[in-house]
Amino acid sequence: MPRYYTDEHEWIDVEDDVATVGITDYAQGQLGDIVFVELPEVGAMIEQGKDAAVVESVKAASDVYAPITGEVTEVNPALEEDPALVNSSPEEDGWFFKMTIAAEAELDALMDEDAYKAFVESL
Amino acid sequence: MSDHDTDEQLEDLPLDALPLDAWHRARGARMVPFAGYEMPIQYEGIVAEHNWTRESAGLFDVSHMGQLLLDGPDLDAAVEAILPIDLSTLRFGHQRYSLLLDEEGGVLDDLMVSRWMHSLYLVVNGATKWDDIATLREALPDDITLNHMDDYALLALQGPKAVDALARHVPEVTDLTFMKFAPVTIAGHRATVARAGYTGEDGFEISLPAEAAAEVADLLCAEPEVKPIGLGARDSLRLEAGLPLYGHDMTPETSPIEAGLTFGINKRRRTEGGFPGADRIIREIAEGTARKWVGLKLEGRLPAREGAEVFVGADKIGTVTSGGFSPTLGAPIAMAYVASAHAAPGTQLEVEVRGKRLAATVTPTPFVPHRYFRGS
């Protein structure tokens, strides 16, 4: 299953025509203790680069952008009960939402794992 | 992903290094720009550091704050013309909270005033210290000297076990009670220790020469009770303690009476006046204010941040000035200015966050009880 990354620290897993979205381990480390995640509505159309979710840490609120354009098909119910899953398992159990892929070409502009690793090291 | 909250990011000023800059970095602190300096925001994480301070003792570097020493003839009268403090009752070894006000009674800063032998020692906020120094120099007579002690560091050791850790090196600190200070020697360095701080916990502020700061910080952090703590936890601790933060909960647009800081206007001065903004302040003490600063507890887990609007039905009746998630209570808390008619504890209000209305209840502060040591 191919995984892509944005330079805003979202990750996206693509399986057939569904994408799963979350934030990276680097991002959760920067945010610190996460106390609330505001997720998009199922059925919402979101556009690449636009606000899709909000992560609240003890200190601050941060936007999470949509890595691609598509329709939200599912949100992670576990985050409502336990927002700290984003800290403990950011790239697996702490996923945010699933969405359709409206334009596959948008994926080409994203980074693969090696490129993202190099990007983080450059920060 | 991008941060909404940029309150620790100042404009592009050149950043100075604090005396403990290398010390923080060596201990893995994440450094951020704040008040013109690179400051440690956190080490292992805000919640862990917050809880450690509430349960044990945390060492905070607050060297960005301004330490000022005033000296000269008729010093008390000169300072009373500027601050609403009663210096006739401030004895050597005692410290008092005061306010720097503008002519309209707006708050320019809040500060601590201590009486040394023939001098007054002031601690002012880091973000405002250059303006404060300019205001004081302008207002003070020429024969009063103002020494900015910029070759001094300020460390705050806060938490219920702070006294145990510090007393191993400075036994006499056990004799101090809240808002008292003493000159001491720590690891061979002359320092001043005040029993005070901004977390709501028992604890101390240690003023010492900058070149001694790393050695003393190492000494304290070698104690099993003590860990270094960043500014992130300092902010969540002071929010739980219901203590106002300059630039957020009080500004030149707010009066100290609205901000619940009437205690900062000493009794004699309330009748005599003779300080900047006295007419407004004395009138507001007598007649009340149209709005008041209150604590809010929010339902759910979503925090309301500074700037969130407060409603009763369709009517906007206030604005949040500080807000976050309380690690101790496990719930969001906030402080806000609201119309005085809606300021009584228990009043049900709503706070709007990104278009959502959250139920909020006006709550007495502190949210977490203070544990200052006032004597046994």
Coordinates of C-alpha atoms in Angstrom, one line a residue:
Chain A
M1 CA 0.0 0.0 0.0
P2 CA 1.7 3.2 -1.1
R3 CA 2.2 6.0 1.5
Y4 CA 2.7 9.6 0.6
Y5 CA 3.6 12.7 2.7
T6 CA 3.0 16.4 2.5
D7 CA 5.3 19.1 3.5
E8 CA 2.7 20.1 6.1
H9 CA 3.3 16.7 7.8
E10 CA 0.2 14.9 6.8
W11 CA 0.5 11.2 5.6
I12 CA -1.8 9.5 3.3
D13 CA -2.2 5.7 2.6
V14 CA -3.8 4.8 -0.7
E15 CA -5.6 1.5 -1.1
D16 CA -7.6 1.0 -4.3
D17 CA -9.6 4.2 -4.5
V18 CA -9.7 5.1 -0.8
A19 CA -7.1 7.2 1.0
T20 CA -6.5 7.2 4.8
V21 CA -5.1 10.5 6.2
G22 CA -3.3 11.3 9.4
I23 CA -0.4 13.4 10.8
T24 CA 3.1 12.2 11.0
D25 CA 5.1 11.1 14.1
Y26 CA 7.2 14.3 13.6
A27 CA 4.1 16.4 13.6
Q28 CA 2.7 14.9 16.8
G29 CA 6.1 15.4 18.4
Q30 CA 6.0 19.1 17.5
L31 CA 2.5 19.5 18.8
G32 CA 2.9 17.8 22.1
D33 CA 0.0 16.4 24.1
I34 CA -3.1 16.3 22.0
V35 CA -6.3 16.8 23.9
F36 CA -8.9 17.2 21.1
V37 CA -9.2 16.4 17.4
E38 CA -11.9 18.1 15.4
L39 CA -12.7 15.8 12.4
P40 CA -14.5 16.7 9.1
E41 CA -18.1 15.5 8.5
V42 CA -18.6 12.3 6.6
G43 CA -19.8 13.3 3.2
A44 CA -18.0 16.6 3.2
M45 CA -16.1 17.4 0.0
I46 CA -12.6 18.7 0.8
E47 CA -10.1 20.3 -1.5
Q48 CA -6.4 19.7 -1.6
G49 CA -4.5 22.1 0.7
K50 CA -7.7 23.4 2.5
D51 CA -8.5 22.9 6.1
A52 CA -9.8 19.4 6.9
A53 CA -9.4 19.0 10.6
V54 CA -8.1 20.8 13.7
V55 CA -5.7 19.3 16.3
E56 CA -5.8 20.9 19.8
S57 CA -2.8 20.5 22.0
V58 CA -2.6 21.7 25.6
K59 CA -1.1 24.9 24.2
A60 CA -2.5 25.6 20.8
A61 CA -4.8 24.7 17.9
S62 CA -3.3 23.6 14.6
D63 CA -5.0 23.1 11.2
V64 CA -4.7 19.8 9.3
Y65 CA -4.9 20.3 5.6
A66 CA -6.4 17.9 3.1
P67 CA -3.5 16.2 1.2
I68 CA -5.7 15.6 -1.8
T69 CA -9.2 16.5 -3.1
G70 CA -12.1 14.1 -2.4
E71 CA -15.1 13.2 -0.3
V72 CA -14.8 12.2 3.4
T73 CA -16.1 8.6 3.7
E74 CA -15.3 7.8 7.3
V75 CA -13.7 9.4 10.4
N76 CA -11.8 7.6 13.2
P77 CA -14.3 7.2 16.1
A78 CA -11.4 6.3 18.5
L79 CA -10.1 9.8 18.4
E80 CA -13.2 11.2 20.1
E81 CA -12.6 8.9 23.1
D82 CA -8.9 9.1 23.2
P83 CA -7.3 12.0 21.3
A84 CA -3.9 11.0 22.7
L85 CA -3.9 8.1 20.2
V86 CA -2.4 10.7 17.8
N87 CA 0.6 10.9 20.2
S88 CA 0.9 7.2 20.9
S89 CA 0.2 5.8 17.4
P90 CA 0.2 8.7 14.9
E91 CA 0.8 6.7 11.8
E92 CA -1.5 3.8 12.6
D93 CA -4.3 3.8 15.1
G94 CA -4.4 7.6 15.3
W95 CA -5.5 8.0 11.7
F96 CA -8.0 10.9 11.2
F97 CA -10.3 10.2 8.2
K98 CA -10.7 8.2 5.0
M99 CA -11.6 9.9 1.7
T100 CA -12.1 9.2 -2.0
I101 CA -9.5 10.2 -4.5
A102 CA -11.0 12.7 -6.9
A103 CA -7.8 13.4 -8.9
E104 CA -5.1 10.7 -8.8
A105 CA -2.6 13.2 -10.4
E106 CA -2.6 15.1 -7.1
L107 CA -0.7 12.2 -5.5
D108 CA 2.3 12.8 -7.8
A109 CA 3.1 16.0 -6.2
L110 CA 3.4 14.4 -2.7
M111 CA 6.6 12.9 -1.2
D112 CA 7.4 9.3 -0.7
E113 CA 8.9 8.0 2.6
D114 CA 12.5 8.7 1.7
A115 CA 11.8 12.2 0.5
Y116 CA 9.8 13.0 3.6
K117 CA 12.6 11.7 5.9
A118 CA 15.1 13.9 4.1
F119 CA 12.7 16.8 4.3
V120 CA 12.3 16.4 8.1
E121 CA 16.0 16.1 8.5
S122 CA 16.4 19.4 6.7
L123 CA 14.2 21.2 9.1
Chain B
M1 CA -0.7 21.4 9.3
S2 CA -0.2 24.8 10.7
D3 CA -0.3 26.5 14.1
H4 CA -3.2 28.9 14.8
D5 CA -1.6 30.1 18.0
T6 CA 1.4 32.3 17.4
D7 CA 1.5 34.1 20.7
E8 CA 5.0 33.0 21.4
Q9 CA 6.2 34.2 18.0
L10 CA 7.2 37.8 18.1
E11 CA 8.0 39.9 15.0
D12 CA 11.4 39.4 13.5
L13 CA 13.5 40.9 16.2
P14 CA 17.1 39.8 16.7
L15 CA 17.0 37.1 19.4
D16 CA 19.3 37.3 22.4
A17 CA 20.5 34.3 24.2
L18 CA 19.7 33.9 27.9
P19 CA 22.4 32.9 30.4
L20 CA 21.1 29.3 30.4
D21 CA 20.6 29.0 26.6
A22 CA 23.3 26.2 26.2
W23 CA 22.1 24.5 29.4
H24 CA 18.5 24.2 28.1
R25 CA 19.7 22.9 24.7
A26 CA 22.0 20.3 26.4
R27 CA 19.0 19.0 28.3
G28 CA 16.9 18.6 25.1
A29 CA 14.7 21.6 25.4
R30 CA 12.7 22.8 22.4
M31 CA 13.6 26.5 22.1
V32 CA 11.1 29.1 20.7
P33 CA 11.3 32.9 20.3
F34 CA 9.6 34.7 23.1
A35 CA 10.0 38.3 24.4
G36 CA 13.1 38.8 22.3
Y37 CA 14.9 35.6 23.4
E38 CA 15.1 32.0 22.5
M39 CA 13.3 30.3 25.4
P40 CA 12.7 26.6 26.4
I41 CA 9.0 25.8 25.6
Q42 CA 9.2 22.2 26.7
Y43 CA 11.6 19.3 27.5
E44 CA 9.7 16.0 27.7
G45 CA 6.2 17.4 27.1
I46 CA 3.9 20.0 28.6
V47 CA 1.5 17.6 30.4
A48 CA 4.3 15.6 32.0
E49 CA 6.1 18.7 33.1
H50 CA 2.9 20.3 34.3
N51 CA 2.0 17.3 36.5
W52 CA 5.6 16.9 37.8
T53 CA 5.5 20.5 39.0
R54 CA 2.1 20.0 40.8
E55 CA 3.5 16.8 42.4
S56 CA 7.1 17.5 43.0
A57 CA 9.2 20.5 41.9
G58 CA 10.0 22.1 38.6
L59 CA 12.8 24.5 37.8
F60 CA 11.9 27.3 35.4
D61 CA 14.2 29.8 33.8
V62 CA 12.5 33.2 33.9
S63 CA 15.6 35.2 33.2
H64 CA 13.8 37.0 30.4
M65 CA 11.9 39.0 33.0
G66 CA 13.3 42.4 34.0
Q67 CA 15.1 42.8 37.3
L68 CA 15.3 46.5 38.2
L69 CA 16.9 48.1 41.2
L70 CA 15.9 51.7 42.2
D71 CA 17.9 53.9 44.5
G72 CA 18.0 57.5 45.5
P73 CA 16.7 60.2 47.8
D74 CA 13.0 60.2 48.7
L75 CA 12.6 56.9 46.8
D76 CA 9.3 55.9 48.4
A77 CA 7.6 59.1 47.5
A78 CA 9.0 59.0 43.9
V79 CA 7.7 55.4 43.4
E80 CA 4.3 56.0 45.0
A81 CA 3.8 58.8 42.4
I82 CA 4.1 56.1 39.8
L83 CA 2.7 52.9 41.4
P84 CA -0.5 52.5 43.4
I85 CA 1.5 50.8 46.2
D86 CA 1.7 51.7 49.9
L87 CA 5.4 51.6 50.6
S88 CA 5.0 52.8 54.2
T89 CA 3.9 49.3 55.1
L90 CA 6.5 47.4 53.0
R91 CA 9.3 46.3 55.2
F92 CA 12.7 44.9 54.4
G93 CA 12.4 41.2 53.3
H94 CA 8.8 41.6 52.0
Q95 CA 7.5 41.6 48.5
R96 CA 4.3 43.0 47.1
Y97 CA 2.3 42.8 43.9
S98 CA 1.8 46.1 42.1
L99 CA 0.7 47.6 38.7
L100 CA 2.2 50.0 36.3
L101 CA -0.7 52.1 35.0
D102 CA -1.2 54.7 32.3
E103 CA -3.0 58.0 32.9
E104 CA -6.3 56.5 31.9
G105 CA -5.8 53.6 34.4
G106 CA -5.0 51.0 31.7
V107 CA -2.5 48.4 32.7
L108 CA 1.0 48.8 31.3
D109 CA 2.4 45.9 33.3
D110 CA 2.1 44.0 36.5
L111 CA 5.2 43.6 38.7
M112 CA 6.6 42.6 42.1
V113 CA 8.2 45.2 44.4
S114 CA 10.6 44.2 47.2
R115 CA 12.3 46.4 49.7
W116 CA 16.0 45.8 50.0
M117 CA 18.1 47.9 52.5
H118 CA 17.8 51.3 50.9
S119 CA 16.6 50.2 47.5
L120 CA 13.5 48.9 45.9
Y121 CA 13.8 45.8 43.7
L122 CA 11.3 45.3 40.9
V123 CA 10.6 42.2 38.7
V124 CA 8.7 43.1 35.5
N125 CA 7.5 41.1 32.6
G126 CA 10.0 40.1 29.9
A127 CA 7.9 41.3 26.9
T128 CA 7.3 44.7 28.5
K129 CA 10.6 45.4 30.3
W130 CA 12.0 47.9 27.8
D131 CA 8.8 49.9 27.7
D132 CA 8.7 49.7 31.5
I133 CA 12.2 51.0 31.9
A134 CA 11.5 53.9 29.5
T135 CA 8.2 54.7 31.4
L136 CA 10.0 54.6 34.8
R137 CA 13.0 56.6 33.7
E138 CA 10.6 59.2 32.2
A139 CA 8.5 59.4 35.4
L140 CA 11.2 59.2 38.1
P141 CA 13.1 62.3 39.3
D142 CA 16.6 62.6 37.9
D143 CA 18.3 61.8 41.2
I144 CA 16.7 58.3 41.3
T145 CA 18.9 55.7 39.7
L146 CA 17.4 52.7 37.8
N147 CA 19.8 49.8 37.4
H148 CA 18.6 47.1 35.0
M149 CA 20.2 44.0 36.4
D150 CA 20.7 42.4 33.0
D151 CA 23.8 40.5 34.3
Y152 CA 21.5 38.6 36.6
A153 CA 19.5 35.4 36.0
L154 CA 16.1 34.5 37.6
L155 CA 15.2 30.9 38.3
A156 CA 11.8 29.8 39.7
L157 CA 11.7 26.5 41.7
Q158 CA 8.0 25.6 42.0
G159 CA 6.0 22.8 43.5
P160 CA 5.2 21.1 46.8
K161 CA 8.7 19.6 47.1
A162 CA 10.6 22.7 46.1
V163 CA 11.3 23.5 49.8
D164 CA 12.8 20.1 50.4
A165 CA 15.2 20.4 47.5
L166 CA 16.2 23.9 48.1
A167 CA 16.6 23.6 51.9
R168 CA 19.4 21.0 51.4
H169 CA 21.5 23.9 50.0
V170 CA 19.9 26.9 51.7
P171 CA 18.5 25.7 55.0
E172 CA 17.1 29.1 55.9
V173 CA 14.5 29.1 53.1
T174 CA 12.3 27.0 55.4
D175 CA 11.8 30.1 57.5
L176 CA 10.4 32.1 54.7
T177 CA 6.7 32.4 54.1
F178 CA 4.8 33.5 51.0
M179 CA 5.9 36.9 49.6
K180 CA 9.0 37.2 51.8
F181 CA 12.6 37.1 50.6
A182 CA 16.1 36.8 52.0
P183 CA 19.7 37.2 50.8
V184 CA 21.4 33.8 50.8
T185 CA 24.4 32.0 49.6
I186 CA 23.9 29.0 47.3
A187 CA 26.9 27.0 46.1
G188 CA 29.1 29.8 47.2
H189 CA 27.2 32.4 45.2
R190 CA 25.3 35.3 46.7
A191 CA 21.7 35.2 45.7
T192 CA 18.3 36.4 46.8
V193 CA 15.5 33.9 47.3
A194 CA 11.8 35.0 47.4
R195 CA 9.1 32.6 48.4
A196 CA 6.8 33.3 45.4
G197 CA 6.1 32.3 41.9
Y198 CA 3.4 32.0 39.2
T199 CA 2.2 28.4 39.3
G200 CA -0.1 28.5 42.4
E201 CA 2.3 26.2 44.1
D202 CA 4.6 26.8 47.0
G203 CA 8.0 27.7 45.6
F204 CA 10.8 30.2 45.2
E205 CA 12.3 32.7 42.8
I206 CA 16.1 32.8 42.9
S207 CA 17.9 35.9 41.6
L208 CA 21.6 35.3 41.1
P209 CA 24.5 36.5 38.9
A210 CA 24.2 35.2 35.4
E211 CA 27.6 33.4 35.5
A212 CA 26.3 31.3 38.5
A213 CA 23.1 30.3 36.9
A214 CA 24.2 27.1 35.1
E215 CA 26.0 25.8 38.2
V216 CA 23.0 26.4 40.5
A217 CA 20.5 25.0 37.9
D218 CA 22.7 21.8 37.8
L219 CA 22.8 21.6 41.5
L220 CA 19.0 21.9 41.8
C221 CA 18.3 19.5 39.0
A222 CA 20.6 16.9 40.6
E223 CA 18.0 16.7 43.5
P224 CA 15.6 13.8 42.9
E225 CA 12.5 16.1 43.3
V226 CA 13.6 18.6 40.6
K227 CA 13.3 18.6 36.8
P228 CA 13.6 21.5 34.4
I229 CA 10.3 22.7 33.1
G230 CA 9.5 24.8 30.0
L231 CA 7.3 27.8 29.4
G232 CA 4.5 25.7 28.0
A233 CA 3.8 24.2 31.4
R234 CA 4.3 27.5 33.1
D235 CA 1.4 28.8 31.1
S236 CA -0.9 25.9 31.8
L237 CA 0.0 26.0 35.5
R238 CA -0.7 29.7 35.8
L239 CA -4.0 29.3 33.9
E240 CA -5.1 26.6 36.4
A241 CA -4.0 29.0 39.2
G242 CA -6.3 31.7 37.8
L243 CA -3.5 34.2 37.6
P244 CA -3.7 36.8 34.9
L245 CA -1.1 37.1 32.1
Y246 CA 0.0 40.4 31.0
G247 CA -0.8 41.1 27.3
H248 CA -3.6 38.7 27.4
D249 CA -5.8 39.0 30.5
M250 CA -4.8 42.6 31.1
T251 CA -3.6 45.3 28.7
P252 CA -3.7 49.0 28.4
E253 CA -7.4 48.5 27.3
T254 CA -8.3 47.0 30.7
S255 CA -8.4 48.5 34.1
P256 CA -7.1 46.5 37.1
I257 CA -10.5 46.7 38.7
E258 CA -12.1 44.9 35.7
A259 CA -9.3 42.4 35.9
G260 CA -10.1 41.5 39.5
L261 CA -6.8 43.1 40.6
T262 CA -8.2 45.5 43.2
F263 CA -5.9 44.0 45.8
G264 CA -3.0 45.5 43.7
I265 CA -4.3 49.0 44.7
N266 CA -3.1 49.3 48.3
K267 CA -5.7 50.5 50.8
R268 CA -4.3 53.9 51.7
R269 CA -3.9 54.7 48.0
R270 CA -7.5 54.0 47.3
T271 CA -8.5 57.0 49.4
E272 CA -5.5 59.2 48.8
G273 CA -5.0 58.6 45.1
G274 CA -2.0 60.3 43.6
F275 CA -1.0 57.7 41.1
P276 CA -1.6 57.5 37.3
G277 CA -5.3 56.7 36.5
A278 CA -6.3 57.2 40.1
D279 CA -9.6 59.0 39.3
R280 CA -10.9 56.1 37.2
I281 CA -9.6 53.4 39.5
I282 CA -11.1 55.0 42.6
R283 CA -14.4 55.5 40.8
E284 CA -14.5 51.9 39.6
I285 CA -13.8 50.6 43.1
A286 CA -16.8 52.6 44.4
E287 CA -19.2 52.0 41.5
G288 CA -18.1 48.7 39.9
T289 CA -17.3 48.1 36.3
A290 CA -19.4 47.2 33.3
R291 CA -17.4 44.1 32.7
K292 CA -15.5 41.6 34.8
W293 CA -12.8 39.1 34.4
V294 CA -14.1 35.6 35.2
G295 CA -13.1 32.0 35.1
L296 CA -15.0 29.6 32.8
K297 CA -15.3 25.8 32.9
L298 CA -16.2 24.4 29.5
E299 CA -18.2 21.2 28.9
G300 CA -16.5 18.6 26.6
R301 CA -12.9 18.5 25.7
L302 CA -12.6 21.3 23.1
P303 CA -10.5 24.2 24.5
A304 CA -11.5 27.8 23.8
R305 CA -8.5 30.0 23.1
E306 CA -7.9 33.7 23.4
G307 CA -10.3 35.7 21.3
A308 CA -13.2 33.2 21.4
E309 CA -16.5 35.1 21.8
V310 CA -18.8 34.5 24.8
F311 CA -22.6 34.6 24.3
V312 CA -25.9 34.5 26.2
G313 CA -28.3 33.5 23.4
A314 CA -27.8 35.8 20.5
D315 CA -26.0 38.4 22.6
K316 CA -22.3 38.6 22.6
I317 CA -21.4 39.5 26.2
G318 CA -17.6 38.8 26.3
T319 CA -14.3 37.6 25.0
V320 CA -11.9 34.9 26.2
T321 CA -8.5 36.2 27.1
S322 CA -6.7 33.0 28.1
G323 CA -7.8 29.4 27.5
G324 CA -6.5 25.9 27.3
F325 CA -6.8 22.4 28.5
S326 CA -6.2 21.9 32.2
P327 CA -4.1 18.8 32.8
T328 CA -5.0 18.7 36.5
L329 CA -8.8 18.8 35.9
G330 CA -8.7 16.9 32.5
A331 CA -11.0 19.6 31.1
P332 CA -10.9 22.8 29.1
I333 CA -10.8 26.0 31.2
A334 CA -10.7 29.7 30.2
M335 CA -10.7 33.2 31.5
A336 CA -12.8 35.9 29.9
Y337 CA -14.1 39.4 30.2
V338 CA -17.9 39.3 30.4
A339 CA -20.6 41.8 31.1
S340 CA -20.9 42.2 34.9
A341 CA -24.6 41.1 34.8
H342 CA -23.4 37.6 33.7
A343 CA -20.3 37.3 35.9
A344 CA -21.7 35.6 39.0
P345 CA -20.3 32.1 39.7
G346 CA -22.7 29.4 38.3
T347 CA -24.0 31.6 35.4
Q348 CA -24.4 29.5 32.3
L349 CA -22.8 31.0 29.2
E350 CA -21.8 29.8 25.7
V351 CA -18.4 30.1 24.1
E352 CA -18.1 30.0 20.3
V353 CA -15.2 28.0 18.8
R354 CA -15.0 27.7 15.0
G355 CA -18.7 28.2 14.7
K356 CA -19.7 25.7 17.5
R357 CA -21.3 26.9 20.7
L358 CA -19.8 25.2 23.8
A359 CA -21.6 25.3 27.2
A360 CA -19.5 27.2 29.8
T361 CA -20.1 27.9 33.5
V362 CA -18.7 30.9 35.3
T363 CA -16.4 29.4 38.0
P364 CA -14.5 30.9 40.9
T365 CA -10.8 31.0 40.4
P366 CA -8.3 29.5 41.1
F367 CA -9.4 26.5 39.2
V368 CA -6.8 24.5 41.1
P369 CA -6.4 25.6 44.7
H370 CA -3.3 27.7 45.5
R371 CA -0.8 26.0 47.9
Y372 CA 1.3 29.0 48.9
F373 CA 3.2 28.5 52.2
R374 CA 1.8 31.2 54.6
G375 CA 3.3 29.6 57.8
S376 CA 2.5 26.6 59.8

